[in-house]
């Protein structure tokens, strides 16, 4: 319209109200300039004629504009406070039906709740989001909107406070429009939980750990990529097919990396050898002893407590802001500090969760071969990562052609 005004194509503007024409003083000034030059008549239904040709008329337009701006900012602030108030009382927000619940956003939909429980269990046991996503899609399980799952949508569901009966909320500032994947938990919700709060804390810890993400991002065709390390440069080995179709692990020299490129080893006997090690250690009574003695939960308790305490503080802070006890700026500042601490606690919890991947897998009564055969490559990798900090690969002895298991030097985690 402004272009048409400039080129003289139109000579009058009819609007419902002045605030339909412009939202900011800057826009108004531009409009005034154009109308002045093009001698345009402006009429509005609600505010009558707007005379931009005289100083008095322009002053009126500017005043109206300023008040319109105030009104819209005020409205935004009011709706932000309203959203926070809803969150703090644990009431649902609007939007589409959440997975696991009925349209009323309160009643649990049991068949979907079962899917959530299963996914949480498998995720905590070390399976990757990607493999869970694939599995859901292959089983024809759809999202609440009836679509296919993506890792993002699944992550959003599993990391939500909602499924453990908690209300999460992300305060939105004027400048930030991005929707956070994992939002703050601000209150106990009015709807029932599908999983426990502790499970939610563990899932969040797992999904927020950046180290895990980088490991998960690697190609998953190889059992040991990222776990094997080069004896010379300590870089991690990656899996690659060779010319004859066989697979191998190698220290890959690339521009921008410090890898030396001197080590490689054939994949399949290496995989077999490490699998044997896993079997041996899982069946040894010693491991069960150590795991029990360590009481793998001791560190968790304090991390979980810390997380709960900090989440509580975040809640209180939000309350202080809502009641006007602190300013928005103070609130945002305090939140940033707390979030840093939360992240550290979640990280601690996550490294303990790695060992949790071994739950129910050790002891001599577990039929290892059968169990291992049933595991996806992600699940196997999770078990291996829980047992080994890394496995160093040493150079082969010249002239020896057979696979030499002596080249593998495991560094155990437990
Ligand atoms: Zn190397």
CSV table of C-alpha atoms and ligand atoms in Angstrom, one decimal:
chain,number,residue,atom,x,y,z
A,1,UNK,CA,0.0,0.0,0.0
A,2,UNK,CA,2.8,2.4,0.9
A,3,UNK,CA,4.4,1.8,-2.5
A,4,UNK,CA,1.1,2.5,-4.2
A,5,UNK,CA,0.7,5.7,-2.2
A,6,UNK,CA,4.2,6.7,-3.2
A,7,UNK,CA,3.6,6.1,-6.9
A,8,UNK,CA,0.3,7.9,-6.8
A,9,UNK,CA,-1.7,4.9,-7.7
A,10,UNK,CA,-4.1,5.5,-4.8
A,11,UNK,CA,-5.0,8.8,-3.2
A,12,UNK,CA,-7.0,7.8,-0.1
A,13,UNK,CA,-6.7,5.3,2.8
A,14,UNK,CA,-9.7,3.9,4.7
A,15,UNK,CA,-8.9,1.9,7.9
A,16,UNK,CA,-10.8,0.4,10.8
A,17,UNK,CA,-8.6,2.2,13.4
A,18,UNK,CA,-5.3,4.0,13.3
A,19,UNK,CA,-3.6,1.0,15.1
A,20,UNK,CA,-4.5,-1.1,12.1
A,21,UNK,CA,-2.3,1.2,10.0
A,22,UNK,CA,0.8,1.4,12.1
A,23,UNK,CA,2.2,-0.3,15.2
A,24,UNK,CA,5.1,1.9,16.0
A,25,UNK,CA,6.0,5.6,16.0
A,26,UNK,CA,8.6,4.9,13.3
A,27,UNK,CA,5.9,3.4,11.0
A,28,UNK,CA,3.7,6.4,11.7
A,29,UNK,CA,6.5,8.8,10.7
A,30,UNK,CA,7.0,7.0,7.4
A,31,UNK,CA,3.3,7.1,6.8
A,32,UNK,CA,3.2,10.8,7.6
A,33,UNK,CA,6.0,11.6,5.2
A,34,UNK,CA,4.4,9.7,2.3
A,35,UNK,CA,0.9,11.2,2.9
A,36,UNK,CA,2.4,14.7,3.1
A,37,UNK,CA,4.1,14.3,-0.3
A,38,UNK,CA,1.3,12.6,-2.0
A,39,UNK,CA,-1.6,14.5,-0.5
A,40,UNK,CA,-3.5,11.5,0.7
A,41,UNK,CA,-6.7,11.6,2.6
A,42,UNK,CA,-6.9,9.2,5.6
A,43,UNK,CA,-10.2,8.1,7.1
A,44,UNK,CA,-10.8,5.6,10.0
A,45,UNK,CA,-14.0,4.1,11.2
A,46,UNK,CA,-13.2,4.3,14.8
A,47,UNK,CA,-11.2,7.5,15.1
A,48,UNK,CA,-12.7,9.5,12.3
A,49,UNK,CA,-10.7,11.4,9.7
A,50,UNK,CA,-6.9,11.7,10.3
A,51,UNK,CA,-5.7,15.0,9.0
A,52,UNK,CA,-2.0,14.6,8.3
A,53,UNK,CA,-1.7,17.8,6.3
A,54,UNK,CA,-1.7,20.2,9.4
A,55,UNK,CA,0.6,20.3,12.4
A,56,UNK,CA,-2.4,19.9,14.7
A,57,UNK,CA,-3.6,16.8,12.8
A,58,UNK,CA,-0.2,15.2,12.9
A,59,UNK,CA,0.1,15.9,16.6
A,60,UNK,CA,-3.2,14.1,17.2
A,61,UNK,CA,-2.0,11.1,15.0
A,62,UNK,CA,1.2,10.9,16.9
A,63,UNK,CA,-0.5,10.9,20.3
A,64,UNK,CA,-3.0,8.3,19.2
A,65,UNK,CA,0.0,6.2,17.9
A,66,UNK,CA,1.8,6.5,21.2
A,67,UNK,CA,-1.2,5.3,23.1
A,68,UNK,CA,-1.8,2.5,20.7
A,69,UNK,CA,1.8,1.4,21.3
A,70,UNK,CA,1.3,1.6,25.0
A,71,UNK,CA,-1.8,-0.5,24.8
A,72,UNK,CA,-0.2,-3.3,22.8
A,73,UNK,CA,2.8,-3.5,25.0
A,74,UNK,CA,0.6,-3.5,28.0
A,75,UNK,CA,-1.5,-6.3,26.6
A,76,UNK,CA,1.6,-8.4,25.8
A,77,UNK,CA,2.8,-7.9,29.4
A,78,UNK,CA,-0.7,-8.9,30.7
A,79,UNK,CA,-0.8,-12.0,28.7
A,80,UNK,CA,2.7,-13.0,29.8
A,81,UNK,CA,1.7,-12.6,33.4
A,82,UNK,CA,-1.5,-14.5,32.8
A,83,UNK,CA,0.5,-17.4,31.2
A,84,UNK,CA,2.8,-17.5,34.2
A,85,UNK,CA,-0.1,-17.4,36.6
A,86,UNK,CA,-1.7,-20.4,34.9
A,87,UNK,CA,1.6,-22.2,35.0
A,88,UNK,CA,2.2,-21.6,38.7
A,89,UNK,CA,-1.2,-23.0,39.6
A,90,UNK,CA,-0.4,-26.1,37.6
A,91,UNK,CA,-3.1,-25.5,35.1
A,92,UNK,CA,-2.8,-26.6,31.5
A,93,UNK,CA,-2.1,-24.1,28.8
A,94,UNK,CA,-3.8,-24.0,25.4
A,95,UNK,CA,-2.6,-25.7,22.2
A,96,UNK,CA,-3.0,-29.1,20.7
A,97,UNK,CA,-3.7,-32.3,22.6
A,98,UNK,CA,-0.6,-33.5,24.5
A,99,UNK,CA,0.6,-37.0,23.7
A,100,UNK,CA,-0.5,-39.3,26.6
A,101,UNK,CA,-3.5,-37.3,27.5
A,102,UNK,CA,-7.1,-36.7,26.2
A,103,UNK,CA,-8.4,-33.5,24.7
A,104,UNK,CA,-9.2,-32.1,28.1
A,105,UNK,CA,-5.4,-32.2,28.8
A,106,UNK,CA,-6.1,-33.9,32.1
A,107,UNK,CA,-7.2,-37.4,31.6
A,108,UNK,CA,-4.5,-40.0,30.8
A,109,UNK,CA,-4.9,-41.9,27.5
A,110,UNK,CA,-3.6,-45.2,28.6
A,111,UNK,CA,-2.3,-46.7,25.3
A,112,UNK,CA,-0.2,-43.6,24.7
A,113,UNK,CA,0.9,-43.5,28.4
A,114,UNK,CA,2.2,-47.0,27.9
A,115,UNK,CA,4.3,-45.9,24.9
A,116,UNK,CA,5.7,-43.1,27.0
A,117,UNK,CA,6.7,-45.4,29.8
A,118,UNK,CA,8.3,-47.8,27.4
A,119,UNK,CA,10.3,-45.0,25.6
A,120,UNK,CA,11.5,-43.6,29.0
A,121,UNK,CA,12.6,-47.0,30.1
A,122,UNK,CA,14.5,-47.7,26.9
A,123,UNK,CA,16.0,-44.2,26.8
A,124,UNK,CA,17.3,-44.5,30.3
A,125,UNK,CA,18.7,-47.9,29.5
A,126,UNK,CA,20.9,-46.2,26.9
A,127,UNK,CA,18.9,-46.4,23.6
A,128,UNK,CA,19.2,-43.4,21.3
A,129,UNK,CA,16.3,-41.2,20.6
A,130,UNK,CA,16.8,-41.8,16.9
A,131,UNK,CA,16.3,-45.5,17.3
A,132,UNK,CA,13.3,-45.0,19.4
A,133,UNK,CA,11.8,-42.7,16.8
A,134,UNK,CA,12.4,-45.2,14.1
A,135,UNK,CA,10.8,-47.9,16.1
A,136,UNK,CA,7.7,-45.9,16.9
A,137,UNK,CA,7.2,-45.0,13.3
A,138,UNK,CA,7.7,-48.6,12.1
A,139,UNK,CA,5.1,-49.8,14.6
A,140,UNK,CA,2.6,-47.3,13.2
A,141,UNK,CA,2.4,-45.3,16.5
A,142,UNK,CA,1.5,-41.7,15.6
A,143,UNK,CA,1.9,-38.4,17.4
A,144,UNK,CA,-1.1,-36.7,19.1
A,145,UNK,CA,-1.5,-34.7,15.9
A,146,UNK,CA,-1.7,-38.0,14.0
A,147,UNK,CA,1.7,-37.5,12.3
A,148,UNK,CA,5.0,-39.4,12.1
A,149,UNK,CA,7.5,-38.9,15.0
A,150,UNK,CA,10.7,-37.0,14.6
A,151,UNK,CA,13.5,-37.1,17.2
A,152,UNK,CA,12.6,-33.5,18.0
A,153,UNK,CA,8.9,-34.2,18.8
A,154,UNK,CA,9.8,-37.3,20.7
A,155,UNK,CA,12.4,-35.4,22.7
A,156,UNK,CA,9.9,-32.7,23.5
A,157,UNK,CA,7.4,-35.3,24.9
A,158,UNK,CA,9.9,-37.3,26.9
A,159,UNK,CA,11.7,-34.3,28.4
A,160,UNK,CA,8.5,-32.5,29.3
A,161,UNK,CA,7.6,-32.1,33.0
A,162,UNK,CA,4.0,-32.7,31.9
A,163,UNK,CA,4.4,-36.5,31.7
A,164,UNK,CA,5.5,-36.6,35.4
A,165,UNK,CA,2.6,-34.4,36.4
A,166,UNK,CA,4.5,-31.2,36.5
A,167,UNK,CA,3.8,-27.9,34.8
A,168,UNK,CA,6.6,-26.4,32.8
A,169,UNK,CA,6.8,-23.0,31.5
A,170,UNK,CA,9.1,-20.8,29.5
A,171,UNK,CA,8.9,-17.1,30.1
A,172,UNK,CA,9.0,-15.4,26.7
A,173,UNK,CA,10.8,-12.2,26.4
A,174,UNK,CA,10.0,-9.6,23.8
A,175,UNK,CA,13.1,-10.4,21.8
A,176,UNK,CA,13.0,-14.1,21.9
A,177,UNK,CA,10.5,-16.1,20.0
A,178,UNK,CA,12.2,-19.5,19.8
A,179,UNK,CA,10.4,-22.3,21.6
A,180,UNK,CA,12.6,-24.1,24.1
A,181,UNK,CA,12.9,-27.9,23.8
A,182,UNK,CA,13.2,-28.3,27.5
A,183,UNK,CA,11.3,-25.8,29.6
A,184,UNK,CA,11.4,-24.9,33.3
A,185,UNK,CA,9.3,-26.8,35.7
A,186,UNK,CA,7.4,-24.3,37.8
A,187,UNK,CA,4.7,-26.2,39.7
A,188,UNK,CA,3.0,-29.5,40.3
A,189,UNK,CA,0.3,-29.9,37.7
A,190,UNK,CA,-3.4,-30.6,38.2
A,191,UNK,CA,-3.2,-33.6,35.9
A,192,UNK,CA,-1.9,-37.1,36.9
A,193,UNK,CA,1.7,-38.3,36.2
A,194,UNK,CA,2.6,-41.0,33.7
A,195,UNK,CA,6.2,-41.5,34.9
A,196,UNK,CA,7.8,-40.4,38.2
A,197,UNK,CA,9.5,-37.1,38.8
A,198,UNK,CA,12.7,-38.8,39.3
A,199,UNK,CA,12.5,-40.4,35.9
A,200,UNK,CA,11.9,-36.9,34.4
A,201,UNK,CA,15.0,-35.6,36.2
A,202,UNK,CA,17.0,-38.5,34.8
A,203,UNK,CA,15.6,-38.1,31.2
A,204,UNK,CA,16.3,-34.4,31.3
A,205,UNK,CA,19.8,-35.0,32.6
A,206,UNK,CA,20.4,-37.4,29.8
A,207,UNK,CA,19.0,-35.3,27.0
A,208,UNK,CA,20.7,-32.1,28.2
A,209,UNK,CA,24.2,-33.6,28.3
A,210,UNK,CA,26.1,-32.2,25.3
A,211,UNK,CA,28.6,-35.0,25.4
A,212,UNK,CA,25.9,-37.6,24.8
A,213,UNK,CA,24.6,-35.6,21.9
A,214,UNK,CA,27.9,-35.6,20.1
A,215,UNK,CA,28.3,-39.3,20.6
A,216,UNK,CA,24.8,-39.9,19.4
A,217,UNK,CA,25.4,-37.9,16.3
A,218,UNK,CA,28.0,-40.3,15.1
A,219,UNK,CA,27.2,-42.9,12.6
A,220,UNK,CA,25.8,-46.0,14.2
A,221,UNK,CA,26.8,-48.7,11.9
A,222,UNK,CA,29.8,-49.4,13.9
A,223,UNK,CA,29.8,-50.9,17.3
A,224,UNK,CA,33.0,-49.3,18.6
A,225,UNK,CA,33.4,-46.0,16.7
A,226,UNK,CA,34.2,-43.3,19.3
A,227,UNK,CA,35.0,-45.8,21.9
A,228,UNK,CA,38.3,-47.1,20.4
A,229,UNK,CA,41.3,-44.7,20.7
A,230,UNK,CA,44.5,-44.4,18.8
A,231,UNK,CA,47.6,-45.4,20.8
A,232,UNK,CA,49.7,-42.7,19.2
A,233,UNK,CA,47.5,-39.6,19.2
A,234,UNK,CA,44.6,-40.7,21.5
A,235,UNK,CA,42.1,-39.6,18.9
A,236,UNK,CA,39.0,-41.7,18.6
A,237,UNK,CA,38.8,-44.1,15.8
A,238,UNK,CA,36.0,-44.1,13.3
A,239,UNK,CA,34.5,-46.9,11.2
A,240,UNK,CA,35.0,-47.0,7.4
A,241,UNK,CA,34.5,-49.6,4.8
A,242,UNK,CA,37.6,-50.7,2.8
A,243,UNK,CA,37.8,-51.3,-0.9
A,244,UNK,CA,37.0,-55.0,-0.6
A,245,UNK,CA,33.8,-54.2,1.4
A,246,UNK,CA,35.3,-55.2,4.8
A,247,UNK,CA,34.9,-52.7,7.6
A,248,UNK,CA,37.6,-51.3,9.7
A,249,UNK,CA,38.3,-48.7,12.4
A,250,UNK,CA,40.9,-46.1,11.7
A,251,UNK,CA,42.5,-43.0,13.1
A,252,UNK,CA,41.5,-40.7,10.3
A,253,UNK,CA,43.8,-37.9,9.4
A,254,UNK,CA,41.7,-34.9,8.3
A,255,UNK,CA,42.2,-31.2,7.8
A,256,UNK,CA,41.4,-29.5,11.1
A,257,UNK,CA,41.8,-32.5,13.3
A,258,UNK,CA,44.9,-33.6,15.3
A,259,UNK,CA,44.6,-37.2,14.4
A,260,UNK,CA,47.8,-38.9,13.3
A,261,UNK,CA,46.3,-41.4,10.8
A,262,UNK,CA,48.7,-44.2,11.8
A,263,UNK,CA,46.4,-46.8,13.4
A,264,UNK,CA,43.8,-49.0,11.8
A,265,UNK,CA,42.2,-52.4,12.8
A,266,UNK,CA,39.8,-54.8,11.1
A,267,UNK,CA,36.3,-54.3,12.5
A,268,UNK,CA,34.6,-57.6,12.8
A,269,UNK,CA,37.2,-59.5,14.9
A,270,UNK,CA,37.6,-56.4,17.0
A,271,UNK,CA,33.9,-56.3,17.7
A,272,UNK,CA,33.9,-60.0,18.6
A,273,UNK,CA,36.8,-59.5,20.9
A,274,UNK,CA,35.2,-56.6,22.7
A,275,UNK,CA,31.9,-58.5,22.9
A,276,UNK,CA,33.8,-61.4,24.6
A,277,UNK,CA,35.2,-58.9,27.1
A,278,UNK,CA,31.7,-57.5,27.8
A,279,UNK,CA,30.4,-61.0,28.3
A,280,UNK,CA,33.2,-62.0,30.6
A,281,UNK,CA,32.9,-59.0,32.8
A,282,UNK,CA,29.1,-59.0,33.0
A,283,UNK,CA,29.1,-62.6,34.1
A,284,UNK,CA,31.9,-62.2,36.7
A,285,UNK,CA,30.6,-62.1,40.2
A,286,UNK,CA,33.2,-59.4,40.9
A,287,UNK,CA,31.2,-56.8,38.9
A,288,UNK,CA,28.0,-57.5,40.8
A,289,UNK,CA,30.0,-57.1,44.0
A,290,UNK,CA,31.6,-53.8,42.9
A,291,UNK,CA,28.4,-52.3,41.6
A,292,UNK,CA,26.6,-53.2,44.9
A,293,UNK,CA,29.5,-51.9,47.0
A,294,UNK,CA,29.6,-48.6,45.1
A,295,UNK,CA,25.9,-48.1,45.7
A,296,UNK,CA,25.5,-46.5,42.4
A,297,UNK,CA,22.8,-44.3,43.8
A,298,UNK,CA,24.8,-42.4,46.3
A,299,UNK,CA,25.9,-39.7,43.9
A,300,UNK,CA,22.5,-39.6,42.4
A,301,UNK,CA,20.8,-38.8,45.6
A,302,UNK,CA,22.7,-35.5,46.0
A,303,UNK,CA,22.4,-34.6,42.4
A,304,UNK,CA,18.6,-35.2,42.4
A,305,UNK,CA,18.3,-33.2,45.6
A,306,UNK,CA,20.2,-30.4,44.1
A,307,UNK,CA,18.1,-30.4,41.0
A,308,UNK,CA,14.9,-30.5,43.1
A,309,UNK,CA,16.1,-27.6,45.3
A,310,UNK,CA,17.1,-25.4,42.3
A,311,UNK,CA,13.9,-26.1,40.5
A,312,UNK,CA,12.0,-25.1,43.6
A,313,UNK,CA,14.0,-21.9,43.7
A,314,UNK,CA,13.2,-21.2,40.1
A,315,UNK,CA,9.5,-21.6,41.0
A,316,UNK,CA,9.8,-19.2,43.9
A,317,UNK,CA,11.6,-16.6,41.7
A,318,UNK,CA,8.8,-16.8,39.2
A,319,UNK,CA,6.4,-16.2,42.0
A,320,UNK,CA,8.4,-13.2,43.2
A,321,UNK,CA,8.3,-11.7,39.8
A,322,UNK,CA,4.6,-12.3,39.3
A,323,UNK,CA,3.8,-10.6,42.6
A,324,UNK,CA,6.1,-7.7,41.7
A,325,UNK,CA,8.6,-8.4,44.5
A,326,UNK,CA,11.5,-8.4,42.0
A,327,UNK,CA,11.8,-6.9,38.5
A,328,UNK,CA,11.9,-8.8,35.3
A,329,UNK,CA,15.6,-8.1,35.0
A,330,UNK,CA,16.4,-9.4,38.4
A,331,UNK,CA,14.4,-12.5,37.7
A,332,UNK,CA,16.2,-13.2,34.4
A,333,UNK,CA,19.6,-12.7,36.1
A,334,UNK,CA,18.8,-15.1,39.0
A,335,UNK,CA,17.5,-17.6,36.6
A,336,UNK,CA,20.6,-17.7,34.6
A,337,UNK,CA,22.7,-18.5,37.7
A,338,UNK,CA,20.4,-21.2,38.7
A,339,UNK,CA,20.2,-22.7,35.3
A,340,UNK,CA,24.0,-23.0,35.2
A,341,UNK,CA,24.0,-24.9,38.4
A,342,UNK,CA,21.1,-27.1,37.2
A,343,UNK,CA,23.0,-28.1,34.2
A,344,UNK,CA,26.1,-29.2,36.2
A,345,UNK,CA,23.9,-31.3,38.5
A,346,UNK,CA,22.1,-32.9,35.5
A,347,UNK,CA,25.5,-33.7,34.0
A,348,UNK,CA,26.5,-35.6,37.2
A,349,UNK,CA,23.3,-37.5,37.1
A,350,UNK,CA,23.8,-38.4,33.5
A,351,UNK,CA,27.2,-40.0,34.0
A,352,UNK,CA,25.7,-42.2,36.7
A,353,UNK,CA,22.9,-43.1,34.4
A,354,UNK,CA,25.4,-44.6,32.1
A,355,UNK,CA,26.1,-47.3,34.7
A,356,UNK,CA,22.3,-47.7,35.1
A,357,UNK,CA,22.5,-49.1,31.5
A,358,UNK,CA,23.8,-52.2,33.2
A,359,UNK,CA,20.9,-52.8,35.4
A,360,UNK,CA,19.6,-56.3,35.1
A,361,UNK,CA,22.3,-57.3,32.6
A,362,UNK,CA,24.9,-58.7,34.9
A,363,UNK,CA,25.3,-61.8,37.0
A,364,UNK,CA,25.8,-65.4,35.7
A,365,UNK,CA,22.1,-66.1,35.5
A,366,UNK,CA,21.6,-63.8,32.6
A,367,UNK,CA,21.8,-65.6,29.2
A,368,UNK,CA,24.3,-63.3,27.6
A,369,UNK,CA,24.2,-64.5,24.0
A,370,UNK,CA,20.5,-64.3,23.7
A,371,UNK,CA,20.2,-61.0,25.4
A,372,UNK,CA,23.0,-59.5,23.2
A,373,UNK,CA,21.4,-60.8,20.0
A,374,UNK,CA,18.2,-59.0,20.9
A,375,UNK,CA,19.9,-55.7,21.5
A,376,UNK,CA,20.1,-52.9,18.9
A,377,UNK,CA,23.5,-51.5,18.1
A,378,UNK,CA,22.7,-48.4,20.2
A,379,UNK,CA,21.8,-50.5,23.2
A,380,UNK,CA,25.0,-52.5,22.8
A,381,UNK,CA,27.0,-49.3,22.5
A,382,UNK,CA,25.4,-48.0,25.7
A,383,UNK,CA,26.5,-51.1,27.6
A,384,UNK,CA,30.0,-50.9,26.2
A,385,UNK,CA,30.2,-47.2,27.1
A,386,UNK,CA,29.1,-48.0,30.6
A,387,UNK,CA,31.8,-50.5,31.1
A,388,UNK,CA,34.8,-49.0,29.2
A,389,UNK,CA,36.0,-45.5,29.5
A,390,UNK,CA,37.8,-46.2,26.3
A,391,UNK,CA,39.7,-49.0,24.5
A,392,UNK,CA,43.2,-48.1,23.2
A,393,UNK,CA,44.3,-49.7,20.0
A,394,UNK,CA,48.0,-50.4,19.7
A,395,UNK,CA,49.9,-50.8,16.4
A,396,UNK,CA,50.1,-54.3,14.9
A,397,UNK,CA,53.3,-56.3,15.0
A,398,UNK,CA,55.0,-56.3,11.6
A,399,UNK,CA,54.5,-59.5,9.6
A,400,UNK,CA,51.7,-60.8,11.7
A,401,UNK,CA,48.6,-61.3,9.6
A,402,UNK,CA,46.2,-62.9,12.1
A,403,UNK,CA,44.1,-60.7,14.3
A,404,UNK,CA,45.9,-59.9,17.5
A,405,UNK,CA,43.7,-59.3,20.5
A,406,UNK,CA,46.8,-58.1,22.4
A,407,UNK,CA,46.4,-54.8,20.4
A,408,UNK,CA,43.3,-53.9,22.4
A,409,UNK,CA,43.9,-52.3,25.8
A,410,UNK,CA,40.7,-51.7,27.7
A,411,UNK,CA,40.3,-48.9,30.2
A,412,UNK,CA,37.5,-49.9,32.5
A,413,UNK,CA,35.1,-47.6,34.0
A,414,UNK,CA,34.1,-49.8,36.9
B,1,LIG,ZN1,46.2,-41.5,15.8
